[in-house]
Short mmCIF file of C-alpha atoms in Angstrom, two decimals:
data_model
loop_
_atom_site.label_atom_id
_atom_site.label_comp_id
_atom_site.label_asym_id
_atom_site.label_seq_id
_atom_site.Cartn_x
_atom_site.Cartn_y
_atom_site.Cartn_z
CA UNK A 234 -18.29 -23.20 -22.44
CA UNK A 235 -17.70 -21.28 -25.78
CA UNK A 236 -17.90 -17.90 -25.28
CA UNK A 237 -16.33 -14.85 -27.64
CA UNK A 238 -12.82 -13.40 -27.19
CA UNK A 239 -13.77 -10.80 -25.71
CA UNK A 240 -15.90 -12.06 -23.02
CA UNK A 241 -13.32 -14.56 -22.24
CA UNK A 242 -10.38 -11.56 -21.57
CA UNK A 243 -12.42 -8.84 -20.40
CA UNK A 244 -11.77 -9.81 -17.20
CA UNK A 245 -8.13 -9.77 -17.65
CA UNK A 246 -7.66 -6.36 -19.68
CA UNK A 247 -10.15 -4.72 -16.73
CA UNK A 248 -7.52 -6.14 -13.65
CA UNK A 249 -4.30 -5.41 -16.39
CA UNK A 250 -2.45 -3.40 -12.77
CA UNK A 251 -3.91 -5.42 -10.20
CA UNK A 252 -0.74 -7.60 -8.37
CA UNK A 253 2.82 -7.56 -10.10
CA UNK A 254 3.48 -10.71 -8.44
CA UNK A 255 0.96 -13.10 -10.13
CA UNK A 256 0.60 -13.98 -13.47
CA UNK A 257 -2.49 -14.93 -16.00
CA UNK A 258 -3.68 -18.84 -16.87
CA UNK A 259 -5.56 -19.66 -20.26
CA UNK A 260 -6.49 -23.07 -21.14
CA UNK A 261 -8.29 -23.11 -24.54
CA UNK A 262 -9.48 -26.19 -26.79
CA UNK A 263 -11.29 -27.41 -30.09
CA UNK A 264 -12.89 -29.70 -27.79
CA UNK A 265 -16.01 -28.82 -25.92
CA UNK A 266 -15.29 -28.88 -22.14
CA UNK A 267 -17.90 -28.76 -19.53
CA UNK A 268 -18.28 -25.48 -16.97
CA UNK A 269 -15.14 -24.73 -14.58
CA UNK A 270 -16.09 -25.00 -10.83
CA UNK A 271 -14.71 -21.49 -10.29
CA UNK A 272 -14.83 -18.54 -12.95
CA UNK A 273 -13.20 -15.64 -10.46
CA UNK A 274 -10.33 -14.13 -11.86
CA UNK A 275 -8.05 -13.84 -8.59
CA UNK A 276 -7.26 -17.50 -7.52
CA UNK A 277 -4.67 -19.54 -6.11
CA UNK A 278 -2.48 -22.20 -8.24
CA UNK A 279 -3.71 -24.83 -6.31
CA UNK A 280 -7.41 -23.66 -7.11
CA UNK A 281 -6.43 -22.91 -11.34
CA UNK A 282 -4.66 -26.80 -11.26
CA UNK A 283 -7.74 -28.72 -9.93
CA UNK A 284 -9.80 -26.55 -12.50
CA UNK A 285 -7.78 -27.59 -14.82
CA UNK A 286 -7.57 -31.65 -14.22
CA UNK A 287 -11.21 -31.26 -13.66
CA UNK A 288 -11.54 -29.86 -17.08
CA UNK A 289 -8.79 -32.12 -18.71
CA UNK A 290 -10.18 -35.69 -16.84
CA UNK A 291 -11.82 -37.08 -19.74
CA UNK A 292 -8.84 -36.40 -21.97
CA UNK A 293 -11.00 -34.96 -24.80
CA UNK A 294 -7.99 -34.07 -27.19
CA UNK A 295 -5.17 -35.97 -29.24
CA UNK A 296 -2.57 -32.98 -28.70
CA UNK A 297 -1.86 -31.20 -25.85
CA UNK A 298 0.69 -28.02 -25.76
CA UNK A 299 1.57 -26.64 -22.19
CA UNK A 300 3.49 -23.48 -22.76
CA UNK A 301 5.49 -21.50 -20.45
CA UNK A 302 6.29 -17.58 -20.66
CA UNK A 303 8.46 -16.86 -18.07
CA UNK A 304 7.98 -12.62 -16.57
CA UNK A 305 4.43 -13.23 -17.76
CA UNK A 306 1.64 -11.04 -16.85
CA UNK A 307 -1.69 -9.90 -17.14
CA UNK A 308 -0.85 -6.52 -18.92
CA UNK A 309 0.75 -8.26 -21.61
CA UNK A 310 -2.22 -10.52 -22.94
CA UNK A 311 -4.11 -7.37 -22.46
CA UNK A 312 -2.64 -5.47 -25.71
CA UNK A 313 -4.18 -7.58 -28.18
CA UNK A 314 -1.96 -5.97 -30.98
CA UNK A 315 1.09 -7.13 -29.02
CA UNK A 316 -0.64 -10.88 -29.11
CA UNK A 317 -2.75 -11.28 -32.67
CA UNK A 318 -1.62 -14.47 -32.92
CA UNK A 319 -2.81 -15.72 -29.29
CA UNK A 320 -6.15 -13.84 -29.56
CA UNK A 321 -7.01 -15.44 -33.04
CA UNK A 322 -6.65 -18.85 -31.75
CA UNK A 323 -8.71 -17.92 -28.65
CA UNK A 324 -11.39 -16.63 -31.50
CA UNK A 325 -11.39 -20.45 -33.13
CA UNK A 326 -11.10 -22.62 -30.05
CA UNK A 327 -14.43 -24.17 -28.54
CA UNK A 328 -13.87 -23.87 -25.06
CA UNK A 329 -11.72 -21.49 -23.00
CA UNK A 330 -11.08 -21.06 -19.50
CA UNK A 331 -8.97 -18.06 -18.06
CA UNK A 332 -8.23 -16.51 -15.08
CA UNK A 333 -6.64 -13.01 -15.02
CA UNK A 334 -4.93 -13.45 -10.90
CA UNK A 335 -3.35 -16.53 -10.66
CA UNK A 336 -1.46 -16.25 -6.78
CA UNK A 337 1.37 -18.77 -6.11
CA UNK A 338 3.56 -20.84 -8.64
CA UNK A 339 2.05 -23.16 -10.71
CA UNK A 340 3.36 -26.22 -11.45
CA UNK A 341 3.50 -27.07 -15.53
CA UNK A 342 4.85 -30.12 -14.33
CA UNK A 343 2.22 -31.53 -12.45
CA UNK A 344 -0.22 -30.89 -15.31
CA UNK A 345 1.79 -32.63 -17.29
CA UNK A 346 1.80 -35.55 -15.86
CA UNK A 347 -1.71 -35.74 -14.71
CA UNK A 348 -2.45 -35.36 -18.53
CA UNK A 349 -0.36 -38.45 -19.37
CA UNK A 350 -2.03 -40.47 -16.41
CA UNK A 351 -5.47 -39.91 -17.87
CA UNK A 352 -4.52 -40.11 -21.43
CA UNK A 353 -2.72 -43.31 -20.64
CA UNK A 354 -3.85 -46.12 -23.12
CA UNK A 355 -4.78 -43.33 -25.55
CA UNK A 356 -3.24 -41.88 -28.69
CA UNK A 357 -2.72 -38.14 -27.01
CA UNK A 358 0.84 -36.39 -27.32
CA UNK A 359 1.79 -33.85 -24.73
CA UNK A 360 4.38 -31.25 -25.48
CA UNK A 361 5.66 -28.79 -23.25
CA UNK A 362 7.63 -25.22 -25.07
CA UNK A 363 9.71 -22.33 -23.16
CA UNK A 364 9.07 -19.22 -24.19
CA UNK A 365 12.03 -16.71 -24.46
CA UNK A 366 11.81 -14.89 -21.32
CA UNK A 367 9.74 -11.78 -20.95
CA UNK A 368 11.49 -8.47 -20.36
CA UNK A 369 10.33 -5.16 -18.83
CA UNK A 370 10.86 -2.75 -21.97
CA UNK A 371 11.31 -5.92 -24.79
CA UNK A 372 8.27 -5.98 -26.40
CA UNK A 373 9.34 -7.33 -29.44
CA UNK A 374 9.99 -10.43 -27.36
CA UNK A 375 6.37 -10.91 -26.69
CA UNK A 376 5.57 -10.41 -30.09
CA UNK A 377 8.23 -12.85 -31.35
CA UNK A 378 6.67 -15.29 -29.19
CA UNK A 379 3.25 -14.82 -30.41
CA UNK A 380 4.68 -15.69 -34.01
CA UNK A 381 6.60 -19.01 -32.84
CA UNK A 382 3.39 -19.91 -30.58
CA UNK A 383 1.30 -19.71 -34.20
CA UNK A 384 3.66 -21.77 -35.82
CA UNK A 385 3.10 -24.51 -33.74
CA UNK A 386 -1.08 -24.14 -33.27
CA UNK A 387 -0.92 -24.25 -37.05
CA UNK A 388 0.71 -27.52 -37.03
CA UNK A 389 -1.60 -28.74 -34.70
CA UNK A 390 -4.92 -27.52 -36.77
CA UNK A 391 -3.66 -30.12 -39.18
CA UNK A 392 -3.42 -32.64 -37.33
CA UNK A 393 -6.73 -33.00 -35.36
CA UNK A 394 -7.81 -31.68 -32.32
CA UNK A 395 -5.97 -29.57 -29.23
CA UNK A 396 -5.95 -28.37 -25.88
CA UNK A 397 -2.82 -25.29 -25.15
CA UNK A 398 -2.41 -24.36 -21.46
CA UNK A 399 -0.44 -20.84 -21.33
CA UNK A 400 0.76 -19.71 -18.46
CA UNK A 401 3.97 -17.96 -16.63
CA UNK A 402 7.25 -19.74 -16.16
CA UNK A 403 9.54 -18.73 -13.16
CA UNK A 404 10.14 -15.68 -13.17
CA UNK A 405 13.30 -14.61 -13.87
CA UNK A 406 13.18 -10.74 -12.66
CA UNK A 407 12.34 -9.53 -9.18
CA UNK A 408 8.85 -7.55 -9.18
CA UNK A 409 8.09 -4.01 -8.10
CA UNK A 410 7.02 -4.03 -4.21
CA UNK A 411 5.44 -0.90 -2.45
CA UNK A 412 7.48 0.53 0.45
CA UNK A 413 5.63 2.43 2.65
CA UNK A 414 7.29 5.70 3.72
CA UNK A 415 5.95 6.94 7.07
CA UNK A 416 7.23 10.64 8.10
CA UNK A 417 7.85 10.91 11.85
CA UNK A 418 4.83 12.79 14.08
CA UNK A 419 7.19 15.34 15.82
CA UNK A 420 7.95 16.39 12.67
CA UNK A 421 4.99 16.45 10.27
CA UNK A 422 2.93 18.14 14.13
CA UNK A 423 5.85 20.77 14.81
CA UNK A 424 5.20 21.98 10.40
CA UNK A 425 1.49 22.06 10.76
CA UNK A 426 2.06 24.31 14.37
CA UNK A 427 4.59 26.63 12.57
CA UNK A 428 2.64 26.99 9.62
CA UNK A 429 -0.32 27.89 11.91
CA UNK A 430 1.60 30.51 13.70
CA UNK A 431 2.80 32.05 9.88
CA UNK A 432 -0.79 32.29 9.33
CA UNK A 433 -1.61 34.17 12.90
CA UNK A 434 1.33 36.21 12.78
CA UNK A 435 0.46 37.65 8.77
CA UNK A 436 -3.35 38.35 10.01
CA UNK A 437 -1.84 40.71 12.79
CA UNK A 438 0.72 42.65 11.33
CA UNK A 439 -1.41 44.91 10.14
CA UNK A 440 -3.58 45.75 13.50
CA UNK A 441 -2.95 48.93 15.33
CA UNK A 442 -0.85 49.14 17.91
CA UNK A 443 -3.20 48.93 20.85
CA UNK A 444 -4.98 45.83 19.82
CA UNK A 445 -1.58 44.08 18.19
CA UNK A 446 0.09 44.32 21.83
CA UNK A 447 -1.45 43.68 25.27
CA UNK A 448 -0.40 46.15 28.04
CA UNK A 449 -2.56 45.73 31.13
CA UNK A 450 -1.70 41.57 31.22
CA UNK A 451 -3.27 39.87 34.06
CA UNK A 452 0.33 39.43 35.71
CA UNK A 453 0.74 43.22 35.49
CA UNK A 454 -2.97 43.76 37.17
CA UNK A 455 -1.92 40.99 40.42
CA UNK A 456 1.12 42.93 40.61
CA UNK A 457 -0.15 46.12 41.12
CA UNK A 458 -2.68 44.80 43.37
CA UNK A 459 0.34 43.49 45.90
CA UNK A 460 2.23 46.32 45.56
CA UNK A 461 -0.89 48.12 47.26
CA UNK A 462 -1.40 45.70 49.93
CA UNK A 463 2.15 45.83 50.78
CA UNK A 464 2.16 49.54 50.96
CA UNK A 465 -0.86 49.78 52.80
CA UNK A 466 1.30 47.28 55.76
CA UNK A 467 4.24 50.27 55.46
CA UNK A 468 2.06 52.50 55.79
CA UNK A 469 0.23 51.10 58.38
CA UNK A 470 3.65 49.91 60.90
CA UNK A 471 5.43 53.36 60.12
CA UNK A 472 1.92 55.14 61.67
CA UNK A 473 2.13 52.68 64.27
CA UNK A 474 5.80 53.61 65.15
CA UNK A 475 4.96 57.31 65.13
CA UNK A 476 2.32 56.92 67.60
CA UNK A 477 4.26 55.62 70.37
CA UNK A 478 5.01 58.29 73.01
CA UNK A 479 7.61 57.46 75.73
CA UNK A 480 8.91 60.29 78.04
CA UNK A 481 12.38 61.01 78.82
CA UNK A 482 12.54 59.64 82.60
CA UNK A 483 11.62 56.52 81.62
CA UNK A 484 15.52 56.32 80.18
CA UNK A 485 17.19 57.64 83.36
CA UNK A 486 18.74 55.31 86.32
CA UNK A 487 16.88 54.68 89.38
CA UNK A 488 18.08 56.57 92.44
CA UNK A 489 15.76 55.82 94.88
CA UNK A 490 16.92 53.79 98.42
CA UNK A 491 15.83 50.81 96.85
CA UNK A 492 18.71 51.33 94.14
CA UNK A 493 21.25 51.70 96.79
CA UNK A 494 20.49 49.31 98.51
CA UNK A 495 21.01 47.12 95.61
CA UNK A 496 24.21 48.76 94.68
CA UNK A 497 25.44 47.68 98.38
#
């Protein structure tokens, strides 16, 4: 499971923007350890703590150092000048195990305590150090860190072998969520019509007169047409009305015996 520094992080300096909400996991040792089940760098705590106790069963060290850095992400261990200290004890350990996405809270706790089950009976110490908490533009807090993290791996070169866990605490500032912002479709459709139009209306400005305006229109054309019919039906009664020849006795009073007779 040794492999070189730069093997062992590329995978977290290549995903250094992938989720603001998770945070990195290393586990390095001067023991050898066998092969993790799982070597993808976007997993769930639940998936990173059974790696671990898988990795940790046999208790193979006298010291173990689980170390929490609360605001911790995968950008930071990414600037290795920010973290000398951290990447030259990943250079000397035997064994390392790291995985850049680590989704969910994970519980120091419960690796604590699994380490003093199966180191029960054993002379293995297990210590457990907060970092000062990580702040968006503190980086000398990161780097302070790294110095006080070396004190205490020194210490523990002297005195035999090691396994560190480093991980994120709770974090102790909100992170950055994307909001979507969705314009409404009236709006954004009624801009891309006007704008349209702008474009029709500069290309004909400059047309002459008879081909920027329409004269004859087809509701012009249908209304001439019933204007003829209809005077064509003047016409037409008015010649009828002319033609109609009645004489003048046809107006006078009948004075035949008939007439008197009804008069009687």
């Amino acid at each position: 499971m040794r492999l070189s520094t730069t093997g062992a992080l590329a995978a977290l300096c290549a995903s250094a923007r992938a989720f603001s909400d998770s945070s990195p996991f290393v586990l390095f040792s001067t023991a050898k350890l066998s092969e993790p089940a799982s070597s993808e760098q976007l997993q769930s705590s639940s998936q990173v703590v059974r790696s671990a106790k898988d990795l940790l069963r046999s208790c193979p060290t006298t010291r173990y150092l689980l170390v929490s850095q609360s605001n911790l992400n995968v950008a930071h261990l990414a600037a290795g000048e920010a973290v000398p200290n951290f990447y030259q004890s990943l250079e000397q350990a035997e064994s390392r195990f790291s995985v850049a996405e680590v989704a969910g809270h994970l519980d120091v706790k419960e690796l604590s305590n699994y380490i003093r089950e199966v180191c029960d009976g054993k002379s293995a110490s297990v210590d457990e150090v907060d970092l000062e908490p990580l702040a968006p533009t503190q980086s000398a807090t990161l780097k302070e860190n790294d110095d006080h993290l070396a004190l205490i791996l020194d210490q523990y070169a002297t005195e035999g072998s090691y396994t560190v866990i480093y991980t994120a605490g709770p974090r102790t500032e909100k992170p950055k969520t994307y909001t979507a912002e969705f314009q409404d479709s009236t709006h954004v459709e009624l801009k891309r019509q006007l704008q349209q139009f702008g474009k029709r209306a500069n290309v004909t400005s400059n047309l002459p007169l008879f081909e920027k305006y329409q004269f004859f229109t087809p509701a012009i054309f249908m209304g001439l047409l019933a204007l003829v019919v209809l005077l064509s039906i003047l016409y037409t009664g008015i010649s009828a009305l002319s033609s109609l020849e009645v004489s003048y006795g046809a107006f006078d009073k009948e004075m035949g015996p008939a007439a008197q007779k009804k008069q009687q």
